[in-house]
PDB file of C-alpha atoms in Angstrom:
ATOM      1  CA  UNK A  87     110.858  92.312 146.561  1.00 44.00           C
ATOM      2  CA  UNK A  88     108.679  94.908 144.815  1.00 46.00           C
ATOM      3  CA  UNK A  89     105.313  94.178 143.257  1.00 47.00           C
ATOM      4  CA  UNK A  90     104.409  96.090 140.083  1.00 59.00           C
ATOM      5  CA  UNK A  91     100.669  95.765 140.552  1.00 65.00           C
ATOM      6  CA  UNK A  92      97.927  94.890 138.090  1.00 72.00           C
ATOM      7  CA  UNK A  93      97.726  98.448 136.682  1.00 82.00           C
ATOM      8  CA  UNK A  94     101.280  98.400 135.386  1.00 85.00           C
ATOM      9  CA  UNK A  95     100.887  94.877 134.018  1.00 88.00           C
ATOM     10  CA  UNK A  96      97.715  95.846 132.134  1.00 89.00           C
ATOM     11  CA  UNK A  97      99.376  98.975 130.747  1.00 91.00           C
ATOM     12  CA  UNK A  98     102.401  97.045 129.495  1.00 91.00           C
ATOM     13  CA  UNK A  99     100.182  94.312 128.051  1.00 93.00           C
ATOM     14  CA  UNK A 100      97.890  96.803 126.281  1.00 95.00           C
ATOM     15  CA  UNK A 101     100.726  98.750 124.677  1.00 94.00           C
ATOM     16  CA  UNK A 102     102.615  95.588 123.714  1.00 94.00           C
ATOM     17  CA  UNK A 103      99.530  94.165 121.971  1.00 96.00           C
ATOM     18  CA  UNK A 104      98.745  97.512 120.306  1.00 97.00           C
ATOM     19  CA  UNK A 105     102.314  97.814 119.032  1.00 96.00           C
ATOM     20  CA  UNK A 106     102.168  94.271 117.617  1.00 97.00           C
ATOM     21  CA  UNK A 107      98.797  94.928 115.957  1.00 98.00           C
ATOM     22  CA  UNK A 108     100.109  98.106 114.323  1.00 98.00           C
ATOM     23  CA  UNK A 109     103.285  96.299 113.259  1.00 98.00           C
ATOM     24  CA  UNK A 110     101.088  93.614 111.660  1.00 98.00           C
ATOM     25  CA  UNK A 111      99.183  96.358 109.827  1.00 98.00           C
ATOM     26  CA  UNK A 112     102.442  97.805 108.512  1.00 98.00           C
ATOM     27  CA  UNK A 113     103.699  94.385 107.365  1.00 98.00           C
ATOM     28  CA  UNK A 114     100.471  93.534 105.544  1.00 98.00           C
ATOM     29  CA  UNK A 115     100.315  97.025 104.018  1.00 97.00           C
ATOM     30  CA  UNK A 116     103.807  96.553 102.581  1.00 96.00           C
ATOM     31  CA  UNK A 117     102.885  93.055 101.344  1.00 97.00           C
ATOM     32  CA  UNK A 118      99.727  94.479  99.751  1.00 95.00           C
ATOM     33  CA  UNK A 119     101.848  96.753  97.556  1.00 92.00           C
ATOM     34  CA  UNK A 120     102.974  93.615  95.694  1.00 90.00           C
ATOM     35  CA  UNK A 121      99.360  92.755  94.906  1.00 83.00           C
ATOM     36  CA  UNK A 122      96.541  90.505  95.962  1.00 84.00           C
ATOM     37  CA  UNK A 123      93.417  91.154  97.961  1.00 89.00           C
ATOM     38  CA  UNK A 124      94.262  89.139 101.075  1.00 95.00           C
ATOM     39  CA  UNK A 125      97.122  91.353 102.267  1.00 96.00           C
ATOM     40  CA  UNK A 126      94.846  94.407 101.818  1.00 96.00           C
ATOM     41  CA  UNK A 127      92.082  92.739 103.815  1.00 96.00           C
ATOM     42  CA  UNK A 128      94.563  91.710 106.526  1.00 97.00           C
ATOM     43  CA  UNK A 129      96.025  95.248 106.688  1.00 97.00           C
ATOM     44  CA  UNK A 130      92.516  96.698 106.981  1.00 97.00           C
ATOM     45  CA  UNK A 131      91.650  94.219 109.746  1.00 98.00           C
ATOM     46  CA  UNK A 132      94.794  95.049 111.738  1.00 98.00           C
ATOM     47  CA  UNK A 133      94.097  98.770 111.251  1.00 98.00           C
ATOM     48  CA  UNK A 134      90.519  98.447 112.480  1.00 97.00           C
ATOM     49  CA  UNK A 135      91.554  96.388 115.516  1.00 98.00           C
ATOM     50  CA  UNK A 136      94.139  99.037 116.419  1.00 98.00           C
ATOM     51  CA  UNK A 137      91.589 101.856 116.049  1.00 97.00           C
ATOM     52  CA  UNK A 138      89.100 100.008 118.258  1.00 97.00           C
ATOM     53  CA  UNK A 139      91.824  99.403 120.842  1.00 96.00           C
ATOM     54  CA  UNK A 140      92.753 103.090 121.099  1.00 96.00           C
ATOM     55  CA  UNK A 141      89.130 104.207 120.776  1.00 94.00           C
ATOM     56  CA  UNK A 142      88.079 102.357 123.902  1.00 93.00           C
ATOM     57  CA  UNK A 143      89.203 103.459 127.362  1.00 91.00           C
ATOM     58  CA  UNK A 144      92.778 102.323 127.760  1.00 89.00           C
ATOM     59  CA  UNK A 145      95.727 102.971 130.046  1.00 88.00           C
ATOM     60  CA  UNK A 146      98.003 105.871 129.168  1.00 89.00           C
ATOM     61  CA  UNK A 147     101.341 104.588 127.976  1.00 86.00           C
ATOM     62  CA  UNK A 148     104.762 106.065 127.457  1.00 86.00           C
ATOM     63  CA  UNK A 149     104.933 108.875 124.876  1.00 89.00           C
ATOM     64  CA  UNK A 150     107.562 106.917 122.953  1.00 91.00           C
ATOM     65  CA  UNK A 151     105.145 104.028 122.347  1.00 91.00           C
ATOM     66  CA  UNK A 152     102.411 106.465 121.334  1.00 93.00           C
ATOM     67  CA  UNK A 153     104.801 108.041 118.853  1.00 94.00           C
ATOM     68  CA  UNK A 154     105.771 104.595 117.551  1.00 95.00           C
ATOM     69  CA  UNK A 155     102.105 103.688 117.012  1.00 96.00           C
ATOM     70  CA  UNK A 156     101.519 107.051 115.288  1.00 96.00           C
ATOM     71  CA  UNK A 157     104.503 106.429 112.999  1.00 97.00           C
ATOM     72  CA  UNK A 158     103.128 102.978 112.218  1.00 97.00           C
ATOM     73  CA  UNK A 159      99.760 104.542 111.373  1.00 97.00           C
ATOM     74  CA  UNK A 160     101.452 106.897 108.900  1.00 97.00           C
ATOM     75  CA  UNK A 161     103.236 103.907 107.325  1.00 97.00           C
ATOM     76  CA  UNK A 162      99.961 101.972 107.031  1.00 98.00           C
ATOM     77  CA  UNK A 163      98.411 105.055 105.448  1.00 97.00           C
ATOM     78  CA  UNK A 164     101.204 105.490 102.899  1.00 96.00           C
ATOM     79  CA  UNK A 165     101.685 101.831 101.946  1.00 95.00           C
ATOM     80  CA  UNK A 166      98.238 100.330 102.440  1.00 96.00           C
ATOM     81  CA  UNK A 167      96.148 103.044 100.825  1.00 94.00           C
ATOM     82  CA  UNK A 168      97.160 102.396  97.223  1.00 90.00           C
ATOM     83  CA  UNK A 169      96.397  98.660  97.380  1.00 92.00           C
ATOM     84  CA  UNK A 170      93.077  99.474  99.075  1.00 93.00           C
ATOM     85  CA  UNK A 171      92.224 101.901  96.277  1.00 88.00           C
ATOM     86  CA  UNK A 172      93.226  99.353  93.605  1.00 84.00           C
ATOM     87  CA  UNK A 173      91.094  96.692  95.276  1.00 87.00           C
ATOM     88  CA  UNK A 174      87.989  98.881  95.474  1.00 86.00           C
ATOM     89  CA  UNK A 175      88.508 100.200  91.932  1.00 78.00           C
ATOM     90  CA  UNK A 176      88.819  96.667  90.574  1.00 79.00           C
ATOM     91  CA  UNK A 177      85.490  95.826  92.176  1.00 80.00           C
ATOM     92  CA  UNK A 178      83.800  99.045  91.042  1.00 77.00           C
ATOM     93  CA  UNK A 179      85.184  99.633  87.554  1.00 67.00           C
ATOM     94  CA  UNK A 180      85.452  96.493  85.533  1.00 67.00           C
ATOM     95  CA  UNK A 181      87.316  96.362  82.235  1.00 55.00           C
ATOM     96  CA  UNK A 182      89.348  99.531  82.699  1.00 56.00           C
ATOM     97  CA  UNK A 183      92.521  99.247  80.639  1.00 53.00           C
ATOM     98  CA  UNK A 184      95.576 100.700  82.328  1.00 59.00           C
ATOM     99  CA  UNK A 185      98.258 102.538  80.380  1.00 56.00           C
ATOM    100  CA  UNK A 186     102.022 102.267  80.577  1.00 57.00           C
ATOM    101  CA  UNK A 187     102.346 105.110  83.105  1.00 52.00           C
ATOM    102  CA  UNK A 188      99.716 103.694  85.490  1.00 54.00           C
ATOM    103  CA  UNK A 189      96.856 105.861  84.236  1.00 59.00           C
ATOM    104  CA  UNK A 190      93.771 104.667  82.378  1.00 59.00           C
ATOM    105  CA  UNK A 191      93.173 104.674  78.650  1.00 56.00           C
ATOM    106  CA  UNK A 192      90.136 106.628  77.501  1.00 60.00           C
ATOM    107  CA  UNK A 193      88.870 107.579  74.083  1.00 60.00           C
ATOM    108  CA  UNK A 194      88.833 111.291  73.250  1.00 60.00           C
ATOM    109  CA  UNK A 195      85.407 112.926  73.618  1.00 59.00           C
ATOM    110  CA  UNK A 196      84.650 113.108  69.881  1.00 60.00           C
ATOM    111  CA  UNK A 197      86.648 110.041  68.882  1.00 57.00           C
ATOM    112  CA  UNK A 198      86.176 108.292  65.574  1.00 60.00           C
ATOM    113  CA  UNK A 199      86.733 104.575  65.136  1.00 64.00           C
ATOM    114  CA  UNK A 200      90.394 103.661  65.102  1.00 61.00           C
ATOM    115  CA  UNK A 201      91.566 106.840  66.852  1.00 62.00           C
ATOM    116  CA  UNK A 202      94.077 105.971  69.591  1.00 61.00           C
ATOM    117  CA  UNK A 203      93.071 106.301  73.204  1.00 62.00           C
ATOM    118  CA  UNK A 204      94.870 108.718  75.488  1.00 60.00           C
ATOM    119  CA  UNK A 205      96.175 107.988  78.957  1.00 59.00           C
ATOM    120  CA  UNK A 206      94.806 110.065  81.840  1.00 57.00           C
ATOM    121  CA  UNK A 207      95.282 110.084  85.615  1.00 55.00           C
ATOM    122  CA  UNK A 208      98.954 109.141  85.366  1.00 57.00           C
ATOM    123  CA  UNK A 209     101.018 109.388  88.541  1.00 58.00           C
ATOM    124  CA  UNK A 210      98.131 108.381  90.765  1.00 69.00           C
ATOM    125  CA  UNK A 211     100.328 106.197  92.974  1.00 76.00           C
ATOM    126  CA  UNK A 212     102.671 109.031  93.933  1.00 82.00           C
ATOM    127  CA  UNK A 213      99.864 111.568  94.283  1.00 84.00           C
ATOM    128  CA  UNK A 214      97.914 109.096  96.443  1.00 87.00           C
ATOM    129  CA  UNK A 215     100.830 108.453  98.785  1.00 90.00           C
ATOM    130  CA  UNK A 216     101.403 112.181  99.259  1.00 91.00           C
ATOM    131  CA  UNK A 217      97.654 112.768  99.709  1.00 93.00           C
ATOM    132  CA  UNK A 218      97.389 110.092 102.401  1.00 95.00           C
ATOM    133  CA  UNK A 219     100.485 111.249 104.276  1.00 96.00           C
ATOM    134  CA  UNK A 220      99.201 114.843 104.259  1.00 96.00           C
ATOM    135  CA  UNK A 221      95.728 113.727 105.388  1.00 97.00           C
ATOM    136  CA  UNK A 222      97.039 111.472 108.153  1.00 97.00           C
ATOM    137  CA  UNK A 223      99.472 114.155 109.333  1.00 96.00           C
ATOM    138  CA  UNK A 224      96.669 116.755 109.343  1.00 96.00           C
ATOM    139  CA  UNK A 225      94.528 114.618 111.620  1.00 96.00           C
ATOM    140  CA  UNK A 226      97.503 113.690 113.810  1.00 94.00           C
ATOM    141  CA  UNK A 227      98.360 117.382 114.191  1.00 93.00           C
ATOM    142  CA  UNK A 228      94.766 118.178 115.126  1.00 94.00           C
ATOM    143  CA  UNK A 229      94.192 120.313 112.020  1.00 95.00           C
ATOM    144  CA  UNK A 230      91.669 118.321 109.957  1.00 94.00           C
ATOM    145  CA  UNK A 231      90.757 121.518 108.077  1.00 95.00           C
ATOM    146  CA  UNK A 232      93.991 121.067 106.110  1.00 95.00           C
ATOM    147  CA  UNK A 233      92.374 118.098 104.363  1.00 96.00           C
ATOM    148  CA  UNK A 234      90.288 120.587 102.378  1.00 95.00           C
ATOM    149  CA  UNK A 235      93.535 122.007 100.972  1.00 94.00           C
ATOM    150  CA  UNK A 236      94.697 118.514 100.000  1.00 92.00           C
ATOM    151  CA  UNK A 237      91.418 117.826  98.191  1.00 89.00           C
ATOM    152  CA  UNK A 238      91.501 121.221  96.456  1.00 90.00           C
ATOM    153  CA  UNK A 239      95.068 120.788  95.225  1.00 87.00           C
ATOM    154  CA  UNK A 240      94.303 117.303  93.948  1.00 81.00           C
ATOM    155  CA  UNK A 241      91.106 118.438  92.202  1.00 78.00           C
ATOM    156  CA  UNK A 242      92.737 121.452  90.549  1.00 80.00           C
ATOM    157  CA  UNK A 243      95.688 119.333  89.435  1.00 70.00           C
ATOM    158  CA  UNK A 244      93.436 116.710  87.848  1.00 69.00           C
ATOM    159  CA  UNK A 245      90.669 118.967  86.501  1.00 67.00           C
ATOM    160  CA  UNK A 246      91.854 118.940  82.879  1.00 63.00           C
ATOM    161  CA  UNK A 247      91.938 115.122  82.808  1.00 62.00           C
ATOM    162  CA  UNK A 248      88.407 114.564  84.081  1.00 65.00           C
ATOM    163  CA  UNK A 249      86.540 114.924  80.773  1.00 66.00           C
ATOM    164  CA  UNK A 250      85.877 111.209  80.269  1.00 63.00           C
ATOM    165  CA  UNK A 251      83.294 109.542  82.502  1.00 66.00           C
ATOM    166  CA  UNK A 252      85.708 106.651  83.171  1.00 67.00           C
ATOM    167  CA  UNK A 253      88.254 109.119  84.539  1.00 70.00           C
ATOM    168  CA  UNK A 254      85.656 110.933  86.655  1.00 75.00           C
ATOM    169  CA  UNK A 255      84.405 107.705  88.199  1.00 77.00           C
ATOM    170  CA  UNK A 256      87.880 106.413  88.913  1.00 77.00           C
ATOM    171  CA  UNK A 257      88.957 109.770  90.371  1.00 78.00           C
ATOM    172  CA  UNK A 258      85.967 110.018  92.720  1.00 82.00           C
ATOM    173  CA  UNK A 259      86.116 106.414  93.920  1.00 83.00           C
ATOM    174  CA  UNK A 260      89.893 106.504  94.328  1.00 84.00           C
ATOM    175  CA  UNK A 261      89.816 109.786  96.224  1.00 88.00           C
ATOM    176  CA  UNK A 262      87.090 108.629  98.623  1.00 92.00           C
ATOM    177  CA  UNK A 263      88.833 105.335  99.377  1.00 93.00           C
ATOM    178  CA  UNK A 264      92.226 107.008  99.745  1.00 94.00           C
ATOM    179  CA  UNK A 265      90.942 109.744 102.049  1.00 95.00           C
ATOM    180  CA  UNK A 266      88.889 107.266 104.080  1.00 96.00           C
ATOM    181  CA  UNK A 267      91.908 105.009 104.568  1.00 97.00           C
ATOM    182  CA  UNK A 268      94.080 107.974 105.551  1.00 97.00           C
ATOM    183  CA  UNK A 269      91.423 109.323 107.929  1.00 97.00           C
ATOM    184  CA  UNK A 270      91.245 106.017 109.803  1.00 97.00           C
ATOM    185  CA  UNK A 271      95.044 105.943 110.018  1.00 97.00           C
ATOM    186  CA  UNK A 272      95.016 109.551 111.204  1.00 97.00           C
ATOM    187  CA  UNK A 273      92.472 108.725 113.895  1.00 96.00           C
ATOM    188  CA  UNK A 274      94.690 105.862 115.087  1.00 96.00           C
ATOM    189  CA  UNK A 275      97.738 108.127 115.191  1.00 95.00           C
ATOM    190  CA  UNK A 276      95.869 110.944 116.944  1.00 94.00           C
ATOM    191  CA  UNK A 277      94.294 108.723 119.588  1.00 94.00           C
ATOM    192  CA  UNK A 278      97.503 106.817 120.300  1.00 93.00           C
ATOM    193  CA  UNK A 279      99.720 109.847 120.713  1.00 86.00           C
TER     194      UNK A 279
END
């Protein structure tokens, strides 16, 4: 009868718990897409627990489990980032009216009373998902310098829409939250793999 030893048992236990924590983060990130603050908070908590787990000294596991955790981190980044941004924006920018295409309605710079508002920052959900995947993948690949390219492309693409102070504030807050979320997910993916 062979005895596996405490080292193997601890390794299996660590990677099983880490995989479950990341899976919980993915589930709550997907649930957060439907709305509500609690799934966002739960996804953030699972993400932080996973980052702490891989940030502390831990046993090296199979490459397949590291890849699975990294894939889960990318999923948390893609799904959980938008709800996190919405949550922070709702706390920071009260009374912002959203348009039909998901942007915000702002008055033209020299607007007169009764002039219709225009919608800016449309497509933020899709841009945010792509931004977070690119940021997370950059960190996972060990090329964090690529994040500067992501920020530059996003800034150039949105420059013409940033005339109104409401749009500027929303853009800056949303970008910081989105990049922060993606960076934490990237750190998890990088440390696990």
